[in-house]
Tab-separated table of C-alpha atoms in Angstrom:
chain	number	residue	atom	x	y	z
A	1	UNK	CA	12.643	-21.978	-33.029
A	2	UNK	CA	14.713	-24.801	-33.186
A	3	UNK	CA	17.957	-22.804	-34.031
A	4	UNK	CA	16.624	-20.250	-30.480
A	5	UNK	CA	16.850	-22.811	-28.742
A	6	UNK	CA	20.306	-24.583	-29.510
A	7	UNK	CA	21.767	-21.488	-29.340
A	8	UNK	CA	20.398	-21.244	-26.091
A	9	UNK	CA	21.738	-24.272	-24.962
A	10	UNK	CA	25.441	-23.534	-26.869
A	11	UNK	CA	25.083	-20.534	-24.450
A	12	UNK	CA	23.545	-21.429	-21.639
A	13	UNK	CA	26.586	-19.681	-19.485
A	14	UNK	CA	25.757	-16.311	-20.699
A	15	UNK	CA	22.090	-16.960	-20.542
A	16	UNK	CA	22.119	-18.442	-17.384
A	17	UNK	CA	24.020	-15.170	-16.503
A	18	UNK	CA	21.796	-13.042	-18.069
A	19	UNK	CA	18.489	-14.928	-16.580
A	20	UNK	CA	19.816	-14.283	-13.060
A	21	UNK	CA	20.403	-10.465	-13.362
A	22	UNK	CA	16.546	-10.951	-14.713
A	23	UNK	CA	15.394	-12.799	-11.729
A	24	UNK	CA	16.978	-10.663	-9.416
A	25	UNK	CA	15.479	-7.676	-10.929
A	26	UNK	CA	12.036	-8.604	-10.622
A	27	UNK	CA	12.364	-10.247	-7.298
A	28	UNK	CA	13.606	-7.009	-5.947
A	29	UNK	CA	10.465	-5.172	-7.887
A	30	UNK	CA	8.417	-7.892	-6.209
A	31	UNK	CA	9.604	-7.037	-2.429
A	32	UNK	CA	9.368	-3.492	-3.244
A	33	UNK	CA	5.988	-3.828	-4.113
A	34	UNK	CA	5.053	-5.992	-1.248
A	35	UNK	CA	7.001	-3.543	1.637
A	36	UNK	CA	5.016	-0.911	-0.579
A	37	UNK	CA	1.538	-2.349	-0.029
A	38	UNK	CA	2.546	-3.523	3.298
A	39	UNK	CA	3.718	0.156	4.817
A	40	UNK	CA	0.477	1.219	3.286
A	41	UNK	CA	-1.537	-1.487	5.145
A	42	UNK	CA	0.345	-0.051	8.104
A	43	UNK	CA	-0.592	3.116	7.760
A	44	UNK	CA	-4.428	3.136	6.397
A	45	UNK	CA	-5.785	-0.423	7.154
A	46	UNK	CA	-8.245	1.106	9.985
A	47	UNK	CA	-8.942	3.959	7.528
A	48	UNK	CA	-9.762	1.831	4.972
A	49	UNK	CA	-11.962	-0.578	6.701
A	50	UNK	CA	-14.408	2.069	8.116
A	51	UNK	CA	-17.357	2.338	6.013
A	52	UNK	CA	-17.438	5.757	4.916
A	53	UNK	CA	-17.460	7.383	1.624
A	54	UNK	CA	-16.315	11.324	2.851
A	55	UNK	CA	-14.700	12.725	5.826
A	56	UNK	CA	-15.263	16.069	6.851
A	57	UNK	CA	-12.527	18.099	8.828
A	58	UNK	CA	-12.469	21.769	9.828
A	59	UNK	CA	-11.101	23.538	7.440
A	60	UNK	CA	-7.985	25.377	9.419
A	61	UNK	CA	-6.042	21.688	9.349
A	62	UNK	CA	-4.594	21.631	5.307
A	63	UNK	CA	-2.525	18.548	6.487
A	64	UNK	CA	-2.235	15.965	8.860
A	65	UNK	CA	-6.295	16.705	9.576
A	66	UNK	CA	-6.931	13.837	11.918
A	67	UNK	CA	-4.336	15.026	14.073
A	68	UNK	CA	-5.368	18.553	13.924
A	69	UNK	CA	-8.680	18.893	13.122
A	70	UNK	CA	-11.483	19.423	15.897
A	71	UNK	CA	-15.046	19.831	15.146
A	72	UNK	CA	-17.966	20.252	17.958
A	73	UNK	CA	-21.449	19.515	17.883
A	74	UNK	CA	-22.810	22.526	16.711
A	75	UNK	CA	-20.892	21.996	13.112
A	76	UNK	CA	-22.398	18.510	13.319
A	77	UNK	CA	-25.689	19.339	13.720
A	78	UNK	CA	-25.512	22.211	11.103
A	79	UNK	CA	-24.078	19.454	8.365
A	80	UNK	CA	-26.473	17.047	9.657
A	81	UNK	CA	-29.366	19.770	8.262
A	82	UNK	CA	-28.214	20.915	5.069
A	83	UNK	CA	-26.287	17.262	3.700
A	84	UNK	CA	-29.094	15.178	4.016
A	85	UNK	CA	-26.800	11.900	4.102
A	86	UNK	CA	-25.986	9.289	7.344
A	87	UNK	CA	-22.908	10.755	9.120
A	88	UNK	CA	-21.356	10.314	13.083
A	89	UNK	CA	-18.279	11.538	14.465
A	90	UNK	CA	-14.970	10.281	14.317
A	91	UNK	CA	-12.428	10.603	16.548
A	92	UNK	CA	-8.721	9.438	16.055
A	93	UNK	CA	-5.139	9.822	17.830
A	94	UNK	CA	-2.550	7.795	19.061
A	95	UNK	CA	-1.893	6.904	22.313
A	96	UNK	CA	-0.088	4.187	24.993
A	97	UNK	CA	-1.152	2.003	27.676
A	98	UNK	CA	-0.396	-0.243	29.859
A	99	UNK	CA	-2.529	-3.495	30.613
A	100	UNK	CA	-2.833	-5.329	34.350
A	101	UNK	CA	-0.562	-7.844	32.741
A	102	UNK	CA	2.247	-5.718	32.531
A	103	UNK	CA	2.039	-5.427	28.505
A	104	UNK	CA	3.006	-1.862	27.145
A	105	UNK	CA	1.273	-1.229	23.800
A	106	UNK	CA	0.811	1.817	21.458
A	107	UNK	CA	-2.830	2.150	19.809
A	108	UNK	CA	-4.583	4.182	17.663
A	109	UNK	CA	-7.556	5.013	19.513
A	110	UNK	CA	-10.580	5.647	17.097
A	111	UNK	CA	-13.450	6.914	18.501
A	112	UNK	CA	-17.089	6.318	17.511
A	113	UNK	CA	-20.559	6.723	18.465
A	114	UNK	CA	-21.539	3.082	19.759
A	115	UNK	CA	-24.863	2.538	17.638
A	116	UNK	CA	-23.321	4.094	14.192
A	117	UNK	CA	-22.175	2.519	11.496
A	118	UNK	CA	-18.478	3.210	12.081
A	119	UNK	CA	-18.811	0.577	14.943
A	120	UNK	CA	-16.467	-2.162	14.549
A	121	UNK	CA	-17.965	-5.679	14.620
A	122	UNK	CA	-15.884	-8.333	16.420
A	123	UNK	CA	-14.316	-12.201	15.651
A	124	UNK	CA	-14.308	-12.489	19.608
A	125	UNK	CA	-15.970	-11.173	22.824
A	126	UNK	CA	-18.700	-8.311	22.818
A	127	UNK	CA	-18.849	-5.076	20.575
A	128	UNK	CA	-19.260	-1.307	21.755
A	129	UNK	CA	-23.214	-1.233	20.943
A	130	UNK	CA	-24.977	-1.468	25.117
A	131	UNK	CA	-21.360	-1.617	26.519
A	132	UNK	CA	-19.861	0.877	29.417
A	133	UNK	CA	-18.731	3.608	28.361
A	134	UNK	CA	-15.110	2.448	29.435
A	135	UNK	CA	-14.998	-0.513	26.968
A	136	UNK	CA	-12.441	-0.970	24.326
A	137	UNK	CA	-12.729	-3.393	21.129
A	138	UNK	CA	-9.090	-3.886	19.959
A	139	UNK	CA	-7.573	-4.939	16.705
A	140	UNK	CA	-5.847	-8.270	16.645
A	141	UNK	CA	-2.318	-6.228	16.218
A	142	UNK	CA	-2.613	-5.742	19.805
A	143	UNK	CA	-3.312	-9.640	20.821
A	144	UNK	CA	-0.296	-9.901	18.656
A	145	UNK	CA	1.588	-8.071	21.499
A	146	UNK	CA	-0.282	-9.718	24.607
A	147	UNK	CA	-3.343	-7.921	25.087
A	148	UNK	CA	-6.233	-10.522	25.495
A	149	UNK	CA	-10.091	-10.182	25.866
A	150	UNK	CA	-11.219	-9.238	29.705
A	151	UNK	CA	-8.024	-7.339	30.239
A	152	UNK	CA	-7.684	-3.775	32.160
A	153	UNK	CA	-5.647	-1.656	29.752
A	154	UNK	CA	-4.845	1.992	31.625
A	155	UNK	CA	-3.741	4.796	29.980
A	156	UNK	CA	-0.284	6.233	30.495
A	157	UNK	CA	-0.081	9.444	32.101
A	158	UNK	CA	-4.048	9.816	32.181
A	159	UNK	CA	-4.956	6.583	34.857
A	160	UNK	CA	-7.856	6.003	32.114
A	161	UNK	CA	-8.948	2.643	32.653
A	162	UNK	CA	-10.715	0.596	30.048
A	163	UNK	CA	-11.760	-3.035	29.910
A	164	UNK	CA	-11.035	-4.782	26.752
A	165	UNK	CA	-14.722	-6.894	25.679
A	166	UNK	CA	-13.661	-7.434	21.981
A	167	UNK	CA	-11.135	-8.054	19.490
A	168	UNK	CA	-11.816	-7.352	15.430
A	169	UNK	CA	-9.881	-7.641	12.366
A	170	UNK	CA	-6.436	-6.428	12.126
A	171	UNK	CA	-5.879	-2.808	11.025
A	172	UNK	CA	-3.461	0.053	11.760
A	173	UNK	CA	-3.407	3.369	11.485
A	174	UNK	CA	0.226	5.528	11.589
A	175	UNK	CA	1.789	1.500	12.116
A	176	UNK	CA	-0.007	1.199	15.168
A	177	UNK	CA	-2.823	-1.349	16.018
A	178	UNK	CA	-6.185	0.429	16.281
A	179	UNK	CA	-8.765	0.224	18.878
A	180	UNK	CA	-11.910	1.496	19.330
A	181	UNK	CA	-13.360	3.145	22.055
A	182	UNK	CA	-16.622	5.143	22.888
A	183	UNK	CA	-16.436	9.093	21.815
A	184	UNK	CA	-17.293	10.392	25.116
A	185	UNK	CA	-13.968	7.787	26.058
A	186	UNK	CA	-11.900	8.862	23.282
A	187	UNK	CA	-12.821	12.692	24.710
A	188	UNK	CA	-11.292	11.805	27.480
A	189	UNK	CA	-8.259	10.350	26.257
A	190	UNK	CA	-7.665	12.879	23.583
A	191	UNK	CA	-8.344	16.195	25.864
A	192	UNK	CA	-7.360	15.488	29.432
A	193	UNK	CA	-4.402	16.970	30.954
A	194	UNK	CA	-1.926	14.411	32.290
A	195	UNK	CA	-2.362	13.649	36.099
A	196	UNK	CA	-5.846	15.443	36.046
A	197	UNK	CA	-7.990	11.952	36.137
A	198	UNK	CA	-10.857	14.476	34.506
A	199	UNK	CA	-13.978	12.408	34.698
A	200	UNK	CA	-16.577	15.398	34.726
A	201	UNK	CA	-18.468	16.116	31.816
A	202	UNK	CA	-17.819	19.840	31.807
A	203	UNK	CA	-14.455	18.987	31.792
A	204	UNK	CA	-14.433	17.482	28.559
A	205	UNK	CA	-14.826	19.399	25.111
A	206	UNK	CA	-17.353	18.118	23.054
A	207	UNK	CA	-15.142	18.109	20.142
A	208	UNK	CA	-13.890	15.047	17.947
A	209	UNK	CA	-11.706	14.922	14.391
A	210	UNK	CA	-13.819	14.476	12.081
A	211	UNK	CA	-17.464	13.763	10.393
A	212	UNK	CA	-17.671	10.627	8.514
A	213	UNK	CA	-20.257	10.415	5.848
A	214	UNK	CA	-21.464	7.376	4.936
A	215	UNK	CA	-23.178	8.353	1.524
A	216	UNK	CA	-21.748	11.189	-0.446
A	217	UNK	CA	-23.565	14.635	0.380
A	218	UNK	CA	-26.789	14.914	-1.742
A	219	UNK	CA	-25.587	18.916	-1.681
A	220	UNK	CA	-22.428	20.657	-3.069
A	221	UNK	CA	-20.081	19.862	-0.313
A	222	UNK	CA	-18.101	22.525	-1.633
A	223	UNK	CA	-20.650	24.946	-0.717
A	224	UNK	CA	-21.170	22.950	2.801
A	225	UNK	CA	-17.770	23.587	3.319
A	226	UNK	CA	-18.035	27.238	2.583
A	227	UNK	CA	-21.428	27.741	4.790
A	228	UNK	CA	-19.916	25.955	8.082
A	229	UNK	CA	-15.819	26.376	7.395
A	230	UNK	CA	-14.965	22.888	6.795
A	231	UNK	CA	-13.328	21.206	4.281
A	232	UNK	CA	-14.596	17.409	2.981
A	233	UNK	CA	-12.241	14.934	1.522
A	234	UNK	CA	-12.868	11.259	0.319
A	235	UNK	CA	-11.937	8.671	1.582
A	236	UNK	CA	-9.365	7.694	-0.438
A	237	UNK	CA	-8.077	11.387	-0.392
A	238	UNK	CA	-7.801	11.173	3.217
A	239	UNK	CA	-5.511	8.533	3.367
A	240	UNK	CA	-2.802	11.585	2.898
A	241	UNK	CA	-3.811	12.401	6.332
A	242	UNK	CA	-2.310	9.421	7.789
A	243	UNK	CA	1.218	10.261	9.526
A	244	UNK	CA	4.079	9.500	6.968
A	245	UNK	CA	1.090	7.658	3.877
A	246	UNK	CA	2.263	9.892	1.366
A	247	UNK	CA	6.004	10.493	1.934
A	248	UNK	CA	6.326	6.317	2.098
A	249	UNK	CA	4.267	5.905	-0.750
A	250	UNK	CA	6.178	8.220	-2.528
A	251	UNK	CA	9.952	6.870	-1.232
A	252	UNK	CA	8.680	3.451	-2.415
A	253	UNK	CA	7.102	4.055	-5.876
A	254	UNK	CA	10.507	5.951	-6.745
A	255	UNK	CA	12.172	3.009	-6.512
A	256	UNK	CA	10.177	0.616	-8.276
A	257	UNK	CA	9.929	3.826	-11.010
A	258	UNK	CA	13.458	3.033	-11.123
A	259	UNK	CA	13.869	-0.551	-10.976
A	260	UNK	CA	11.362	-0.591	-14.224
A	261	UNK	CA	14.035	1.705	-15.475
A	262	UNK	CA	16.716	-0.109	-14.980
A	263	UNK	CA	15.307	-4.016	-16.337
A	264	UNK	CA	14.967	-3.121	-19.903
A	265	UNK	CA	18.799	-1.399	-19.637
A	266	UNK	CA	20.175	-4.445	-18.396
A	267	UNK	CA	18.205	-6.891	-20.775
A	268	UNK	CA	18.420	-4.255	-23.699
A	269	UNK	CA	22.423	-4.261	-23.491
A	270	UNK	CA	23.307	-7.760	-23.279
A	271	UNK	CA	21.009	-8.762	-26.247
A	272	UNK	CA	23.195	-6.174	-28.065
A	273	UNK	CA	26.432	-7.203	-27.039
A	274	UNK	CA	24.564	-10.957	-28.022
A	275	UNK	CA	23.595	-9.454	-31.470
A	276	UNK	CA	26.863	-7.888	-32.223
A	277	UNK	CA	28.825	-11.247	-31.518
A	278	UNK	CA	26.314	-12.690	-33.980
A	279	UNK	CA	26.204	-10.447	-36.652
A	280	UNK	CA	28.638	-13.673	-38.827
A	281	UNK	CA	26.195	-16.389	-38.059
A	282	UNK	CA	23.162	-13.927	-38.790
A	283	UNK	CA	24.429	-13.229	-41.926
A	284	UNK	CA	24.918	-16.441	-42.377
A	285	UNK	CA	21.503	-17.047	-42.164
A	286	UNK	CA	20.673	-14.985	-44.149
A	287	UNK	CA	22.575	-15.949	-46.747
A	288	UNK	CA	21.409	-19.614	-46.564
A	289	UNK	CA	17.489	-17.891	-46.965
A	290	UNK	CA	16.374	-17.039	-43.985
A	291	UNK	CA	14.075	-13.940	-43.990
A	292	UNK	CA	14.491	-11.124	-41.677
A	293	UNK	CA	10.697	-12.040	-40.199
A	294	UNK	CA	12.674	-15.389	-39.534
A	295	UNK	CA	16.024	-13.858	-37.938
A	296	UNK	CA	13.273	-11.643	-35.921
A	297	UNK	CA	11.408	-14.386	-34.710
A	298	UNK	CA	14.293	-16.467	-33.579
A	299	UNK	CA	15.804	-13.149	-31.287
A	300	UNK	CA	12.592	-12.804	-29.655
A	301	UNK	CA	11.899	-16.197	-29.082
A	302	UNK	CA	15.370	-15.836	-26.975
A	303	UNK	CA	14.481	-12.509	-25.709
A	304	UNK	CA	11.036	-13.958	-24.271
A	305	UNK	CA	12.769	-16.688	-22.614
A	306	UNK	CA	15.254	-15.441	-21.085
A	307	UNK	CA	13.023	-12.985	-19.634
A	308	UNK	CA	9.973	-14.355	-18.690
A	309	UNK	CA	11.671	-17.386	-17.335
A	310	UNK	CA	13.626	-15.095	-14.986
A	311	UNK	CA	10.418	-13.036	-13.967
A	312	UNK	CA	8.935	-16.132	-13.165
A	313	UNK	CA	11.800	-17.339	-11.053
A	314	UNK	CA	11.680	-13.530	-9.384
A	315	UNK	CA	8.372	-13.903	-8.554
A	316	UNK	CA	8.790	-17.008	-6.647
A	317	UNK	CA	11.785	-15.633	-4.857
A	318	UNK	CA	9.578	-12.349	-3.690
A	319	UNK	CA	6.863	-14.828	-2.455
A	320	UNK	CA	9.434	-16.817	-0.308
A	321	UNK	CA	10.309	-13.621	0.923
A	322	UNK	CA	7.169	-12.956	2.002
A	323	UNK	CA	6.643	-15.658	3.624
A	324	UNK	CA	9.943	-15.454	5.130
A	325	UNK	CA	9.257	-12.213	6.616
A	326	UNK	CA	5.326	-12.960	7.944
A	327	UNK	CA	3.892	-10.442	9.905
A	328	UNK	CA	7.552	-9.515	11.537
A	329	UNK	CA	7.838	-6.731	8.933
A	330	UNK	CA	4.894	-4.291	7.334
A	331	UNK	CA	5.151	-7.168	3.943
A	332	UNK	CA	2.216	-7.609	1.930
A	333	UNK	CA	2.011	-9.386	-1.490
A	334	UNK	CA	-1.243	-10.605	-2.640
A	335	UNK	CA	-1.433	-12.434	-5.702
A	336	UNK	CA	-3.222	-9.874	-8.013
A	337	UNK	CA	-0.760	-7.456	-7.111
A	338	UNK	CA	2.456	-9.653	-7.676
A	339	UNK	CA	0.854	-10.941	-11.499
A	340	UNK	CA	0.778	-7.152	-12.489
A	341	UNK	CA	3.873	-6.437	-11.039
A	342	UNK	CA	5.965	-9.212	-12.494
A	343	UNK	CA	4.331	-8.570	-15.823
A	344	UNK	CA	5.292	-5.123	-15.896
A	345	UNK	CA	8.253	-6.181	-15.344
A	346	UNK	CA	8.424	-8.773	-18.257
A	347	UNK	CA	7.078	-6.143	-20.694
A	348	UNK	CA	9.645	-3.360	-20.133
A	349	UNK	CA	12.384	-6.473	-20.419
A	350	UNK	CA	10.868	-7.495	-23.681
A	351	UNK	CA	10.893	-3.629	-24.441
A	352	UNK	CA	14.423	-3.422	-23.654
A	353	UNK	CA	15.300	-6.138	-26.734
A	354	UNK	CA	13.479	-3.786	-29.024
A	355	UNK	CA	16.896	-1.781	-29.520
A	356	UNK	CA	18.541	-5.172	-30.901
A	357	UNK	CA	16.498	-5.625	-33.174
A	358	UNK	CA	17.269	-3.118	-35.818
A	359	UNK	CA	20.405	-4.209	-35.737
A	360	UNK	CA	19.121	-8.082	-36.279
A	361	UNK	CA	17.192	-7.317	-39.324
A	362	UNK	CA	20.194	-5.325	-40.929
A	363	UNK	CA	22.704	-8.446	-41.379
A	364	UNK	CA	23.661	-8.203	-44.719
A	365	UNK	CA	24.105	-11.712	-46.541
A	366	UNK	CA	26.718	-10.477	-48.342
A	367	UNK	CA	29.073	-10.549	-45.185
A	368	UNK	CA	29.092	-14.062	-45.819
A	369	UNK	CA	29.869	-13.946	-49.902
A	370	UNK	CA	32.871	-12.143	-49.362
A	371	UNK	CA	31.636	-8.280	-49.726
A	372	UNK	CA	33.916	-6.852	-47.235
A	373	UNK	CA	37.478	-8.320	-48.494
């Protein structure tokens, strides 16, 4: 150890050097993984939060279902008969307003059934359950952009007023803030015709995107879905419905896939180069008694610093990031998901050494007696 270390120290240029290409490596791993979990934040936090296990869809949307799906009532009422489990309607789509205030906002409108369980509860004001039916409990992404508590937001294009009684927890859905609305208002939003002001209830379909189960079916929901031509998906499967989840997530795990890649190159090469400049004073050592257990020891006691040092200092960097960025950017680095990063990233480093090291235990004494003259 002692001999690691002064050699370290004789060094210190090139492992200085070598230390920073480290840190750099996994700070860049660690802000990839944080604008990973942070896009998908973005994307499924309103998803995510809503306390259901399944989601059921009609079974002509194969992609994008919230967007394309539409069930009625009757399909409802059918699965409400054979699944035996809790379930209410879901509704979801994207939309813009406009509040008295002058503030111009997009928002996810989800809507529910007031008394279900898919109701949102609220850090401020009231919450859907004995509200008017033109009520609207926002996320806090939208206070973020100067929508407060008692304000008129009206829909653009439709003249669909809504009061705003709550605010919740943030969430997104398609990176935009989510708010939630009564079905028979999210109806309205999602099937009027621009400039029609439709207020009539037969003017309204009594459709909505989706059935949310909270319990799995106590059936076969495969043979649900075959009876009433519908197709359920879990939760987490439904994520892939969100606009742009799965192409993000899988831009953004490429590159980390890569980056893991490309650390135990980097750290792999210049502990060769390292071992091939030292091939005199390792046969040296050898020579003077040292066992190759010894001479093994002493590279990976380098190896290890060098590299976890520098992961260390990367992680440190990506969390300044972070907190650099706040909430300007989708970032989001929590600390169980930066310890497995950065420790991936140490053990592929520490991988990349293991090419030196056949080269370490092969320094042949003799070098030193005089062998090769």
């Amino acid at each position: 150890m002692f001999l690691a270390l002064l050699e370290l120290r004789a060094a210190r240029g090139r492992f200085l050097l070598m230390g920073s290409v480290v840190v750099l490596v996994a700070a860049l791993v660690g802000i990839v993984s944080g604008f990973t979990t942070g896009l998908g934040d973005d994307t499924i936090s309103a998803l995510r939060r809503l306390p259901a296990s399944q989601f059921v869809f009609s079974s002509d949307a194969r992609s994008d279902q919230f967007a394309r799906s539409l069930l009625d009532e009757r399909t409802a009422a059918a699965w409400r008969k054979d699944a035996d489990t809790d379930m209410t309607p879901l509704g979801v789509s994207i939309t813009r307003g406009t509040t008295n205030r002058g503030a111009e906002v997009d928002l996810a409108a989800f809507g529910v059934e007031p008394e279900s369980f898919l109701s949102p509860s609220v850090t401020q004001g009231d919450d859907l359950a004995d509200a008017s039916a033109d009520s609207i409990v926002m996320s806090a992404g939208l206070a973020d952009e100067g929508v407060r508590v008692g304000d008129t937001l009206v829909i653009d294009r439709l003249g669909i007023k809504l009061h705003v009684i709550g605010l919740t927890e943030r969430s997104a859905y398609g990176h935009v803030p989510a708010a939630y609305v009564p079905l028979r208002t999210w109806q309205r939003i999602r099937f009027s015709a621009p400039g029609s002001q439709a207020s009539a209830a037969t003017e309204i379909p009594d459709q909505f995107s989706a059935l949310a189960l909270r319990t799995p079916a106590k059936v076969s929901t495969a043979d649900l879905d075959e009876r009433h031509s519908t197709t359920t998906l879990t939760k987490e499967k439904a994520y892939e419905a969100a606009p742009g989840y799965t192409g993000e997530r899988v831009t953004m795990n490429s590159i980390q896939v890569f980056l893991y890649l490309i650390a135990p190159l980097v750290v792999g090469a210049f502990f060769a180069v390292w071992t091939v400049q030292r091939q005199p004073e390792l046969a040296l050592l050898r020579a003077l008694g040292a066992s190759r257990r010894q001479l093994l020891a002493h590279t990976v006691l380098q190896a290890a610093l060098v590299v976890v040092l520098g992961t260390v200092a990367g992680a440190v960097l990506a969390g300044a990031v972070g907190l650099l960025v706040g909430e300007q950017v989708p970032f989001s680095l929590p600390a169980t998901t930066l310890a497995v990063t950065m420790c991936t990233v140490a053990a592929v480093g520490l991988a990349g050494t293991a090419l030196t090291l056949r080269r370490v235990t092969a320094a042949d004494p003799l070098t030193m007696l005089g062998a090769n003259r």
